[in-house]
Amino acid sequence: MSALLESQHQTFIGVAVHLHREGASELAAEIFQACLAEGTPALPDPSRDMLVVAAELHRRGQLGLAERLYRHLLKAPSPPADAYNLLGYALHQQGRSQEGMQQVAMAIALDPHQADFHNHFGLTLQGQGSQHWSEAAAAYLRALELSPGHAQALDNLLGLLAAMPEPSPLTDALRRAMQQGAAAGTQWLRLGAIHEKHQRHAEAAAAYASAESAMPGQAEPLLRLGTLHQAHKHLEAACEVYQRLLQMVPGHRLAQERLADCRCEMGEFAQGLADLEALHQDHPSPALQARIELAFPCLPDSLQQIETLRGKLEATLDDYLARSETLPPLFSPGFFYLAYHGRDDRELQRKGALLARKSMPQLDYTAPWVAGYAGPGARIRLAIASSLFYTHSIGRTTRGIVDQLDRSRFEVVLVCLPPRRSDDMAHAMRAAADRVIDLQGDLQRDRQTLEQARFDAIFYVDIGMNPYQSMLAHARLAPLQCTHAGHPDTTGIPTVDWWISVDELEPPDAASHYSEQLHLLRGVPHFSYYYRPRLPERLKQRADYGLRDDEHVFICPQYVFKLHPDFDLILEQILRTDPRARILLTRSPVAHWSTVLLRRLEGRMGRLVDRITCLPGLAMPDLMNLEQLCDAVLDTPHFNGFNTTLEAWAAHAPVVTLPGAFYRGMHTAGMYRFMGLHELIARDADDYVRIALRLATDAEFSRAMRAAIAERIGVLYENAEVVREYERFFEQKLAALARPA
């Protein structure tokens, strides 16, 4: 470079530095850019002015030029720490995060108290992949500790935590940093969403409350909080939040709609339905009209209401199926409660599924590869799908099958639907599976994920419990698709091929109850490889539960929506016949359901209801302990207990049962017959009352029944033949589906 040209460069640089000092940084950057485009001049000694101008180039996206200036600055005997920091950030932005991390680490070594350095260090770590996410989160948190109001570090940390598949231990420290830094309301909303993702209900609620304080007069925090309470069945709390929102924003349509939904779901069906009808009158819409017409109570008032509403439902379904116009999406969660009516649901469920497909044609999809299915490979690739693979009745009934299927013949893939929860059982089930697929709740993408996996069979273990699972099941994503009694009511879905049940637990006309083909497991006590529950080591006494020794105590450990109006008569007769009788009901997920049920019972039996006690929720060991102390466990007619019955028997507690007409009302009696024990199976309601009272008043009979249960229950738990029967089912049915090459 000629001396004259070099002198011109020096002049240009001097002008640029002067302009920067005068506040014209952008113009200074342009001069630098023009200067450097003609070659690399002999730059003046590094100075803060040079660093700021280089940073301006950086800001303008001239990353290569900025990198060259930063590197020149680092040639000085004592380069500024920020040059290392900004060089590292520029390298990260160019996809060289590991190299950038080294430069930012040098900056932190020179000056460890700069929040910007730690924020950029987090970015360079995050850019190297998920294996460094925990370190990145710690770096962002360190930036916030140094500068609680550092908006970039907070946004970066919130974004990273949202992407993490598991909850981070740093969220509590983050909350404290946000409180110190007066975080914006939108940032509190993001933290709440992160807690929701990881099923941390209390923490999410606290974050939304902070958002409300930071965003006074805005609806979004209250909508989020109400939705959160509603999703977790804290319906009374949800109602209170929606009412507050309506006081703040009168006529807020979404709040009105959700308040009405909460009231219906709480069991205040008449009030909730009236609210929906009033809303529809003010804001008519086909979707809202359909919701009103398809609504169904969780706790029916009477047998008459059941019959009336079922008739109305069928007429509504027929009407919609006959219409030619385009329909709004019609997928009613109220169909879940049909199973508790003691009636044949096949036609209602079939018509409901047809209506879902008519109103949402996108549900009807077939993976192209299925048509040419030639049979399984060396191992059957089996997907087992649910959203309830944790400490839940579905987790308990499915875990043993996941554990015990023969891995030389089966590849077992756990398909986890949202919303997921994480606990010890969830971790155990995920560890036992050969592979785990976590679906995201996007129907098209999730179907594509399952289609690409090319499963031989998809086993949806509890269709009806989660609407999203039902929507997935409408697609043909595997040659064989099946379900069983996770939710014991036929699906009506034409793409669910088989219903797996047990020969000893079904009536002779069972095939007519299912839209699916019925396959019966033979020679087994029930449909689950069920791990035997264990009693706690230290047993409590009646007084620990607030019960007297001179009472005759009966417990019904079922969710209250299982208590059919027919059962009211049985409870009344027990209380009326035995003045020392006390009946315990366990509290359901929706606390208000107990209030609604007791109101129904009081209408039938008057003040006898005072001897019915609704207990708070009990952990399984405590419940088993209590069942052991009670005189009898009362099984619900029409829809028996399954997990609760196996838990009671593990405590050697006698369970009184009255068989119904369908599988869901027959399995307790069927398991008794499998054990060769018939004395606790009632012939009718009067016989049920007689057996229950005899257990409370005839000590010898009670001891004999408890001893017989203790002696014979071994066949019900960890029965390997159950798994062998599933293996035979899948092998035989898939062999029959294979097409010659």
mmCIF file of C-alpha atoms in Angstrom, residues 59-398:
data_model
loop_
_atom_site.group_PDB
_atom_site.id
_atom_site.type_symbol
_atom_site.label_atom_id
_atom_site.label_comp_id
_atom_site.label_asym_id
_atom_site.label_seq_id
_atom_site.Cartn_x
_atom_site.Cartn_y
_atom_site.Cartn_z
ATOM 1 C CA ARG A 59 -24.792 -4.017 14.925
ATOM 2 C CA ARG A 60 -25.267 -3.283 11.228
ATOM 3 C CA GLY A 61 -24.662 -6.954 10.400
ATOM 4 C CA GLN A 62 -21.161 -6.485 8.960
ATOM 5 C CA LEU A 63 -19.939 -9.443 11.025
ATOM 6 C CA GLY A 64 -16.813 -10.185 9.004
ATOM 7 C CA LEU A 65 -15.637 -6.579 9.133
ATOM 8 C CA ALA A 66 -16.454 -6.338 12.822
ATOM 9 C CA GLU A 67 -14.519 -9.548 13.490
ATOM 10 C CA ARG A 68 -11.433 -8.106 11.750
ATOM 11 C CA LEU A 69 -11.614 -4.934 13.838
ATOM 12 C CA TYR A 70 -12.092 -6.885 17.082
ATOM 13 C CA ARG A 71 -9.094 -9.080 16.278
ATOM 14 C CA HIS A 72 -6.983 -5.994 15.549
ATOM 15 C CA LEU A 73 -7.999 -4.548 18.884
ATOM 16 C CA LEU A 74 -6.890 -7.736 20.632
ATOM 17 C CA LYS A 75 -3.302 -7.190 19.375
ATOM 18 C CA ALA A 76 -2.840 -4.414 21.897
ATOM 19 C CA PRO A 77 -0.780 -5.120 25.025
ATOM 20 C CA SER A 78 -3.861 -4.726 27.265
ATOM 21 C CA PRO A 79 -6.912 -5.209 25.078
ATOM 22 C CA PRO A 80 -10.317 -4.287 26.515
ATOM 23 C CA ALA A 81 -12.320 -7.234 27.847
ATOM 24 C CA ASP A 82 -15.300 -6.161 25.767
ATOM 25 C CA ALA A 83 -13.329 -6.811 22.562
ATOM 26 C CA TYR A 84 -13.083 -10.478 23.537
ATOM 27 C CA ASN A 85 -16.757 -10.478 24.480
ATOM 28 C CA LEU A 86 -17.993 -8.915 21.249
ATOM 29 C CA LEU A 87 -15.670 -11.006 19.091
ATOM 30 C CA GLY A 88 -17.070 -14.141 20.736
ATOM 31 C CA TYR A 89 -20.626 -12.961 20.109
ATOM 32 C CA ALA A 90 -19.838 -12.198 16.434
ATOM 33 C CA LEU A 91 -18.319 -15.656 16.000
ATOM 34 C CA HIS A 92 -21.430 -17.230 17.546
ATOM 35 C CA GLN A 93 -23.609 -15.292 15.125
ATOM 36 C CA GLN A 94 -21.562 -16.714 12.266
ATOM 37 C CA GLY A 95 -22.184 -20.290 13.478
ATOM 38 C CA ARG A 96 -18.818 -20.667 15.246
ATOM 39 C CA SER A 97 -20.179 -20.952 18.783
ATOM 40 C CA GLN A 98 -17.386 -23.048 20.273
ATOM 41 C CA GLU A 99 -14.721 -20.612 19.051
ATOM 42 C CA GLY A 100 -16.897 -17.764 20.272
ATOM 43 C CA MET A 101 -17.260 -19.362 23.702
ATOM 44 C CA GLN A 102 -13.475 -19.339 24.112
ATOM 45 C CA GLN A 103 -13.291 -15.622 23.363
ATOM 46 C CA VAL A 104 -16.148 -14.738 25.758
ATOM 47 C CA ALA A 105 -14.498 -16.870 28.439
ATOM 48 C CA MET A 106 -11.398 -14.648 28.080
ATOM 49 C CA ALA A 107 -13.598 -11.587 28.600
ATOM 50 C CA ILE A 108 -15.104 -13.083 31.775
ATOM 51 C CA ALA A 109 -11.643 -13.942 33.058
ATOM 52 C CA LEU A 110 -10.642 -10.294 32.645
ATOM 53 C CA ASP A 111 -13.843 -8.864 34.117
ATOM 54 C CA PRO A 112 -16.192 -11.438 35.741
ATOM 55 C CA HIS A 113 -18.765 -8.864 36.849
ATOM 56 C CA GLN A 114 -20.156 -7.804 33.465
ATOM 57 C CA ALA A 115 -23.681 -9.156 32.888
ATOM 58 C CA ASP A 116 -23.346 -8.777 29.102
ATOM 59 C CA PHE A 117 -20.384 -11.152 29.088
ATOM 60 C CA HIS A 118 -22.309 -13.881 30.887
ATOM 61 C CA ASN A 119 -25.299 -13.381 28.604
ATOM 62 C CA HIS A 120 -23.104 -13.871 25.525
ATOM 63 C CA PHE A 121 -21.365 -16.812 27.177
ATOM 64 C CA GLY A 122 -24.814 -18.406 27.548
ATOM 65 C CA LEU A 123 -25.548 -17.825 23.860
ATOM 66 C CA THR A 124 -22.298 -19.460 22.768
ATOM 67 C CA LEU A 125 -23.008 -22.462 24.999
ATOM 68 C CA GLN A 126 -26.585 -22.763 23.810
ATOM 69 C CA GLY A 127 -25.386 -22.594 20.209
ATOM 70 C CA GLN A 128 -23.348 -25.773 20.703
ATOM 71 C CA GLY A 129 -26.377 -27.972 21.265
ATOM 72 C CA SER A 130 -28.674 -29.306 23.964
ATOM 73 C CA GLN A 131 -25.830 -30.998 25.835
ATOM 74 C CA HIS A 132 -24.735 -27.511 26.937
ATOM 75 C CA TRP A 133 -28.177 -26.116 27.727
ATOM 76 C CA SER A 134 -27.849 -26.470 31.501
ATOM 77 C CA GLU A 135 -24.545 -24.541 31.451
ATOM 78 C CA ALA A 136 -26.111 -21.912 29.205
ATOM 79 C CA ALA A 137 -29.028 -21.480 31.593
ATOM 80 C CA ALA A 138 -26.606 -21.011 34.490
ATOM 81 C CA ALA A 139 -24.738 -18.347 32.491
ATOM 82 C CA TYR A 140 -27.952 -16.425 31.765
ATOM 83 C CA LEU A 141 -28.912 -16.652 35.421
ATOM 84 C CA ARG A 142 -25.484 -15.289 36.423
ATOM 85 C CA ALA A 143 -26.083 -12.331 34.105
ATOM 86 C CA LEU A 144 -29.393 -11.691 35.880
ATOM 87 C CA GLU A 145 -27.765 -11.931 39.289
ATOM 88 C CA LEU A 146 -25.311 -9.230 38.217
ATOM 89 C CA SER A 147 -27.996 -7.125 36.523
ATOM 90 C CA PRO A 148 -31.546 -8.150 37.567
ATOM 91 C CA GLY A 149 -33.122 -5.992 34.870
ATOM 92 C CA HIS A 150 -31.054 -7.421 32.003
ATOM 93 C CA ALA A 151 -33.823 -7.892 29.427
ATOM 94 C CA GLN A 152 -31.782 -9.858 26.873
ATOM 95 C CA ALA A 153 -30.497 -12.369 29.405
ATOM 96 C CA LEU A 154 -34.000 -12.833 30.781
ATOM 97 C CA ASP A 155 -35.507 -13.361 27.333
ATOM 98 C CA ASN A 156 -32.722 -15.768 26.399
ATOM 99 C CA LEU A 157 -33.164 -17.767 29.589
ATOM 100 C CA LEU A 158 -36.940 -17.915 29.218
ATOM 101 C CA GLY A 159 -36.572 -19.104 25.622
ATOM 102 C CA LEU A 160 -34.085 -21.783 26.645
ATOM 103 C CA LEU A 161 -36.198 -23.050 29.533
ATOM 104 C CA ALA A 162 -39.207 -23.233 27.215
ATOM 105 C CA ALA A 163 -37.225 -25.505 24.871
ATOM 106 C CA MET A 164 -35.962 -27.834 27.607
ATOM 107 C CA PRO A 165 -37.842 -31.150 27.716
ATOM 108 C CA GLU A 166 -37.460 -31.438 31.491
ATOM 109 C CA PRO A 167 -37.944 -28.797 34.207
ATOM 110 C CA SER A 168 -34.835 -26.899 35.201
ATOM 111 C CA PRO A 169 -33.771 -26.501 38.858
ATOM 112 C CA LEU A 170 -32.981 -22.867 38.020
ATOM 113 C CA THR A 171 -36.592 -21.722 37.663
ATOM 114 C CA ASP A 172 -36.923 -20.744 41.318
ATOM 115 C CA ALA A 173 -33.759 -18.642 41.148
ATOM 116 C CA LEU A 174 -35.053 -17.132 37.915
ATOM 117 C CA ARG A 175 -38.298 -16.147 39.631
ATOM 118 C CA ARG A 176 -36.339 -14.333 42.348
ATOM 119 C CA ALA A 177 -34.224 -12.532 39.745
ATOM 120 C CA MET A 178 -37.378 -11.487 37.884
ATOM 121 C CA GLN A 179 -38.866 -10.090 41.074
ATOM 122 C CA GLN A 180 -35.698 -8.094 41.766
ATOM 123 C CA GLY A 181 -35.541 -6.827 38.199
ATOM 124 C CA ALA A 182 -39.211 -5.847 37.893
ATOM 125 C CA ALA A 183 -39.761 -8.121 34.903
ATOM 126 C CA ALA A 184 -42.355 -7.182 32.305
ATOM 127 C CA GLY A 185 -45.773 -8.785 32.367
ATOM 128 C CA THR A 186 -45.115 -10.635 29.109
ATOM 129 C CA GLN A 187 -42.023 -12.198 30.655
ATOM 130 C CA TRP A 188 -44.060 -13.433 33.616
ATOM 131 C CA LEU A 189 -46.510 -14.929 31.128
ATOM 132 C CA ARG A 190 -43.643 -16.793 29.467
ATOM 133 C CA LEU A 191 -42.468 -18.137 32.825
ATOM 134 C CA GLY A 192 -46.002 -19.285 33.593
ATOM 135 C CA ALA A 193 -46.159 -21.156 30.273
ATOM 136 C CA ILE A 194 -42.867 -22.900 31.105
ATOM 137 C CA HIS A 195 -44.237 -24.048 34.453
ATOM 138 C CA GLU A 196 -47.421 -25.237 32.760
ATOM 139 C CA LYS A 197 -45.412 -27.286 30.286
ATOM 140 C CA HIS A 198 -43.821 -29.137 33.200
ATOM 141 C CA GLN A 199 -47.079 -29.511 35.120
ATOM 142 C CA ARG A 200 -46.008 -27.161 37.915
ATOM 143 C CA HIS A 201 -49.457 -25.785 38.584
ATOM 144 C CA ALA A 202 -48.755 -23.710 41.700
ATOM 145 C CA GLU A 203 -45.666 -22.090 40.188
ATOM 146 C CA ALA A 204 -47.520 -21.277 36.972
ATOM 147 C CA ALA A 205 -50.371 -19.704 38.939
ATOM 148 C CA ALA A 206 -47.881 -17.555 40.874
ATOM 149 C CA ALA A 207 -46.251 -16.407 37.618
ATOM 150 C CA TYR A 208 -49.612 -15.428 36.136
ATOM 151 C CA ALA A 209 -50.466 -13.544 39.319
ATOM 152 C CA SER A 210 -47.199 -11.603 38.928
ATOM 153 C CA ALA A 211 -48.122 -10.922 35.302
ATOM 154 C CA GLU A 212 -51.457 -9.551 36.464
ATOM 155 C CA SER A 213 -49.680 -7.155 38.823
ATOM 156 C CA ALA A 214 -47.293 -6.055 36.067
ATOM 157 C CA MET A 215 -50.103 -5.649 33.488
ATOM 158 C CA PRO A 216 -52.988 -4.042 35.410
ATOM 159 C CA GLY A 217 -56.225 -3.854 33.481
ATOM 160 C CA GLN A 218 -55.179 -6.396 30.831
ATOM 161 C CA ALA A 219 -57.129 -9.604 30.277
ATOM 162 C CA GLU A 220 -54.385 -11.994 29.217
ATOM 163 C CA PRO A 221 -52.957 -12.840 32.684
ATOM 164 C CA LEU A 222 -56.429 -13.608 34.037
ATOM 165 C CA LEU A 223 -57.328 -15.701 30.988
ATOM 166 C CA ARG A 224 -54.120 -17.702 31.409
ATOM 167 C CA LEU A 225 -54.745 -18.177 35.128
ATOM 168 C CA GLY A 226 -58.360 -19.226 34.632
ATOM 169 C CA THR A 227 -57.418 -21.655 31.872
ATOM 170 C CA LEU A 228 -54.721 -23.143 34.083
ATOM 171 C CA HIS A 229 -57.127 -23.734 36.977
ATOM 172 C CA GLN A 230 -59.711 -25.143 34.584
ATOM 173 C CA ALA A 231 -57.251 -27.584 33.008
ATOM 174 C CA HIS A 232 -56.275 -28.901 36.437
ATOM 175 C CA LYS A 233 -59.906 -29.265 37.562
ATOM 176 C CA HIS A 234 -59.637 -26.428 40.095
ATOM 177 C CA LEU A 235 -62.947 -25.239 38.771
ATOM 178 C CA GLU A 236 -64.061 -23.112 41.684
ATOM 179 C CA ALA A 237 -60.805 -21.153 41.461
ATOM 180 C CA ALA A 238 -61.256 -20.859 37.687
ATOM 181 C CA CYS A 239 -64.772 -19.472 38.146
ATOM 182 C CA GLU A 240 -63.492 -16.850 40.580
ATOM 183 C CA VAL A 241 -60.816 -15.739 38.083
ATOM 184 C CA TYR A 242 -63.259 -15.517 35.164
ATOM 185 C CA GLN A 243 -65.677 -13.531 37.323
ATOM 186 C CA ARG A 244 -62.891 -11.091 38.194
ATOM 187 C CA LEU A 245 -62.081 -10.740 34.515
ATOM 188 C CA LEU A 246 -65.723 -10.035 33.705
ATOM 189 C CA GLN A 247 -65.830 -7.344 36.378
ATOM 190 C CA MET A 248 -62.791 -5.749 34.766
ATOM 191 C CA VAL A 249 -63.942 -6.269 31.154
ATOM 192 C CA PRO A 250 -67.746 -6.657 31.158
ATOM 193 C CA GLY A 251 -69.019 -8.806 28.319
ATOM 194 C CA HIS A 252 -65.658 -10.465 27.655
ATOM 195 C CA ARG A 253 -66.973 -13.290 25.486
ATOM 196 C CA LEU A 254 -64.243 -15.867 26.069
ATOM 197 C CA ALA A 255 -64.454 -15.388 29.835
ATOM 198 C CA GLN A 256 -68.242 -15.814 29.711
ATOM 199 C CA GLU A 257 -67.903 -18.993 27.674
ATOM 200 C CA ARG A 258 -65.274 -20.519 29.914
ATOM 201 C CA LEU A 259 -67.199 -19.595 33.051
ATOM 202 C CA ALA A 260 -70.220 -21.435 31.660
ATOM 203 C CA ASP A 261 -68.020 -24.432 30.752
ATOM 204 C CA CYS A 262 -66.639 -24.519 34.296
ATOM 205 C CA ARG A 263 -70.115 -24.534 35.793
ATOM 206 C CA CYS A 264 -71.154 -27.432 33.551
ATOM 207 C CA GLU A 265 -67.985 -29.339 34.431
ATOM 208 C CA MET A 266 -68.436 -28.654 38.156
ATOM 209 C CA GLY A 267 -71.768 -30.433 38.060
ATOM 210 C CA GLU A 268 -73.865 -27.252 38.008
ATOM 211 C CA PHE A 269 -75.130 -28.358 34.611
ATOM 212 C CA ALA A 270 -78.410 -26.411 34.505
ATOM 213 C CA GLN A 271 -76.735 -23.113 35.379
ATOM 214 C CA GLY A 272 -73.842 -23.661 32.979
ATOM 215 C CA LEU A 273 -76.157 -24.616 30.143
ATOM 216 C CA ALA A 274 -78.339 -21.556 30.793
ATOM 217 C CA ASP A 275 -75.211 -19.366 30.659
ATOM 218 C CA LEU A 276 -74.213 -20.880 27.305
ATOM 219 C CA GLU A 277 -77.713 -20.351 25.934
ATOM 220 C CA ALA A 278 -77.703 -16.713 27.038
ATOM 221 C CA LEU A 279 -74.297 -16.210 25.434
ATOM 222 C CA HIS A 280 -75.537 -17.807 22.229
ATOM 223 C CA GLN A 281 -78.524 -15.496 22.220
ATOM 224 C CA ASP A 282 -76.209 -12.460 22.399
ATOM 225 C CA HIS A 283 -73.538 -13.889 20.074
ATOM 226 C CA PRO A 284 -75.106 -16.550 17.858
ATOM 227 C CA SER A 285 -72.712 -19.079 16.347
ATOM 228 C CA PRO A 286 -73.109 -22.608 14.948
ATOM 229 C CA ALA A 287 -70.216 -23.843 17.078
ATOM 230 C CA LEU A 288 -71.770 -22.595 20.313
ATOM 231 C CA GLN A 289 -75.177 -23.954 19.326
ATOM 232 C CA ALA A 290 -73.617 -27.370 18.741
ATOM 233 C CA ARG A 291 -71.885 -27.293 22.107
ATOM 234 C CA ILE A 292 -75.195 -26.583 23.805
ATOM 235 C CA GLU A 293 -76.933 -29.401 21.964
ATOM 236 C CA LEU A 294 -74.148 -31.923 22.643
ATOM 237 C CA ALA A 295 -73.591 -30.960 26.299
ATOM 238 C CA PHE A 296 -73.948 -33.690 28.879
ATOM 239 C CA PRO A 297 -73.783 -33.586 32.692
ATOM 240 C CA CYS A 298 -70.991 -35.322 34.581
ATOM 241 C CA LEU A 299 -73.370 -36.035 37.489
ATOM 242 C CA PRO A 300 -76.933 -36.768 36.337
ATOM 243 C CA ASP A 301 -79.737 -35.865 38.716
ATOM 244 C CA SER A 302 -81.776 -39.006 38.160
ATOM 245 C CA LEU A 303 -82.513 -42.000 35.970
ATOM 246 C CA GLN A 304 -85.100 -39.900 34.176
ATOM 247 C CA GLN A 305 -82.525 -37.256 33.293
ATOM 248 C CA ILE A 306 -80.195 -39.936 31.924
ATOM 249 C CA GLU A 307 -82.903 -41.325 29.653
ATOM 250 C CA THR A 308 -84.115 -37.891 28.548
ATOM 251 C CA LEU A 309 -80.658 -36.554 27.713
ATOM 252 C CA ARG A 310 -79.533 -39.736 25.952
ATOM 253 C CA GLY A 311 -82.626 -39.590 23.757
ATOM 254 C CA LYS A 312 -82.008 -35.906 23.032
ATOM 255 C CA LEU A 313 -78.357 -36.628 22.237
ATOM 256 C CA GLU A 314 -79.205 -39.328 19.723
ATOM 257 C CA ALA A 315 -81.760 -37.092 18.019
ATOM 258 C CA THR A 316 -79.164 -34.293 17.824
ATOM 259 C CA LEU A 317 -76.579 -36.625 16.320
ATOM 260 C CA ASP A 318 -79.052 -37.879 13.732
ATOM 261 C CA ASP A 319 -79.979 -34.303 12.839
ATOM 262 C CA TYR A 320 -76.375 -33.204 12.336
ATOM 263 C CA LEU A 321 -75.493 -36.318 10.348
ATOM 264 C CA ALA A 322 -78.407 -35.623 7.993
ATOM 265 C CA ARG A 323 -77.394 -32.011 7.304
ATOM 266 C CA SER A 324 -75.733 -31.067 4.042
ATOM 267 C CA GLU A 325 -74.170 -27.747 5.080
ATOM 268 C CA THR A 326 -70.627 -27.348 6.370
ATOM 269 C CA LEU A 327 -70.500 -27.975 10.107
ATOM 270 C CA PRO A 328 -68.252 -26.478 12.779
ATOM 271 C CA PRO A 329 -65.815 -28.957 14.367
ATOM 272 C CA LEU A 330 -67.941 -31.250 16.528
ATOM 273 C CA PHE A 331 -65.921 -33.329 18.941
ATOM 274 C CA SER A 332 -67.696 -33.572 22.281
ATOM 275 C CA PRO A 333 -65.777 -34.499 25.458
ATOM 276 C CA GLY A 334 -69.176 -35.132 27.078
ATOM 277 C CA PHE A 335 -69.226 -38.570 25.428
ATOM 278 C CA PHE A 336 -66.776 -39.665 28.151
ATOM 279 C CA TYR A 337 -69.614 -39.719 30.693
ATOM 280 C CA LEU A 338 -71.829 -42.060 28.654
ATOM 281 C CA ALA A 339 -69.912 -45.030 30.042
ATOM 282 C CA TYR A 340 -71.263 -44.371 33.546
ATOM 283 C CA HIS A 341 -74.955 -44.671 32.630
ATOM 284 C CA GLY A 342 -75.207 -48.462 32.596
ATOM 285 C CA ARG A 343 -76.496 -48.435 29.024
ATOM 286 C CA ASP A 344 -75.320 -49.761 25.645
ATOM 287 C CA ASP A 345 -73.331 -46.887 24.102
ATOM 288 C CA ARG A 346 -72.390 -48.450 20.780
ATOM 289 C CA GLU A 347 -74.779 -46.451 18.589
ATOM 290 C CA LEU A 348 -74.185 -43.145 20.358
ATOM 291 C CA GLN A 349 -70.410 -43.554 20.164
ATOM 292 C CA ARG A 350 -70.573 -44.697 16.532
ATOM 293 C CA LYS A 351 -72.687 -41.699 15.542
ATOM 294 C CA GLY A 352 -70.449 -39.373 17.535
ATOM 295 C CA ALA A 353 -67.404 -40.666 15.650
ATOM 296 C CA LEU A 354 -69.181 -40.281 12.303
ATOM 297 C CA LEU A 355 -70.098 -36.715 13.191
ATOM 298 C CA ALA A 356 -66.508 -35.942 14.186
ATOM 299 C CA ARG A 357 -65.294 -37.169 10.784
ATOM 300 C CA LYS A 358 -68.045 -35.296 8.924
ATOM 301 C CA SER A 359 -67.333 -32.002 10.675
ATOM 302 C CA MET A 360 -63.535 -32.462 10.616
ATOM 303 C CA PRO A 361 -62.703 -34.267 7.357
ATOM 304 C CA GLN A 362 -58.997 -33.926 8.099
ATOM 305 C CA LEU A 363 -59.366 -36.673 10.725
ATOM 306 C CA ASP A 364 -59.879 -39.245 7.967
ATOM 307 C CA TYR A 365 -56.367 -40.053 6.770
ATOM 308 C CA THR A 366 -54.600 -43.227 5.684
ATOM 309 C CA ALA A 367 -50.828 -43.592 5.553
ATOM 310 C CA PRO A 368 -50.046 -44.739 1.989
ATOM 311 C CA TRP A 369 -47.581 -47.396 3.069
ATOM 312 C CA VAL A 370 -50.232 -49.395 4.963
ATOM 313 C CA ALA A 371 -51.902 -50.669 1.768
ATOM 314 C CA GLY A 372 -48.847 -52.713 0.848
ATOM 315 C CA TYR A 373 -48.154 -54.102 4.311
ATOM 316 C CA ALA A 374 -46.198 -57.352 3.998
ATOM 317 C CA GLY A 375 -46.058 -58.267 7.670
ATOM 318 C CA PRO A 376 -43.691 -57.499 10.550
ATOM 319 C CA GLY A 377 -39.937 -57.810 10.414
ATOM 320 C CA ALA A 378 -37.791 -59.742 12.862
ATOM 321 C CA ARG A 379 -39.638 -58.000 15.705
ATOM 322 C CA ILE A 380 -43.142 -56.562 15.834
ATOM 323 C CA ARG A 381 -42.886 -52.796 16.156
ATOM 324 C CA LEU A 382 -45.597 -51.955 18.687
ATOM 325 C CA ALA A 383 -46.586 -48.424 19.705
ATOM 326 C CA ILE A 384 -48.356 -48.093 23.062
ATOM 327 C CA ALA A 385 -50.016 -44.684 23.281
ATOM 328 C CA SER A 386 -51.508 -42.530 26.059
ATOM 329 C CA SER A 387 -51.128 -39.222 27.850
ATOM 330 C CA LEU A 388 -51.400 -40.940 31.246
ATOM 331 C CA PHE A 389 -48.151 -42.879 31.617
ATOM 332 C CA TYR A 390 -47.425 -41.730 35.164
ATOM 333 C CA THR A 391 -48.849 -42.533 38.612
ATOM 334 C CA HIS A 392 -52.377 -42.855 37.311
ATOM 335 C CA SER A 393 -54.713 -45.811 36.866
ATOM 336 C CA ILE A 394 -53.614 -46.041 33.210
ATOM 337 C CA GLY A 395 -49.956 -46.016 34.180
ATOM 338 C CA ARG A 396 -50.573 -48.788 36.705
ATOM 339 C CA THR A 397 -52.486 -50.997 34.267
ATOM 340 C CA THR A 398 -50.006 -50.470 31.392
#
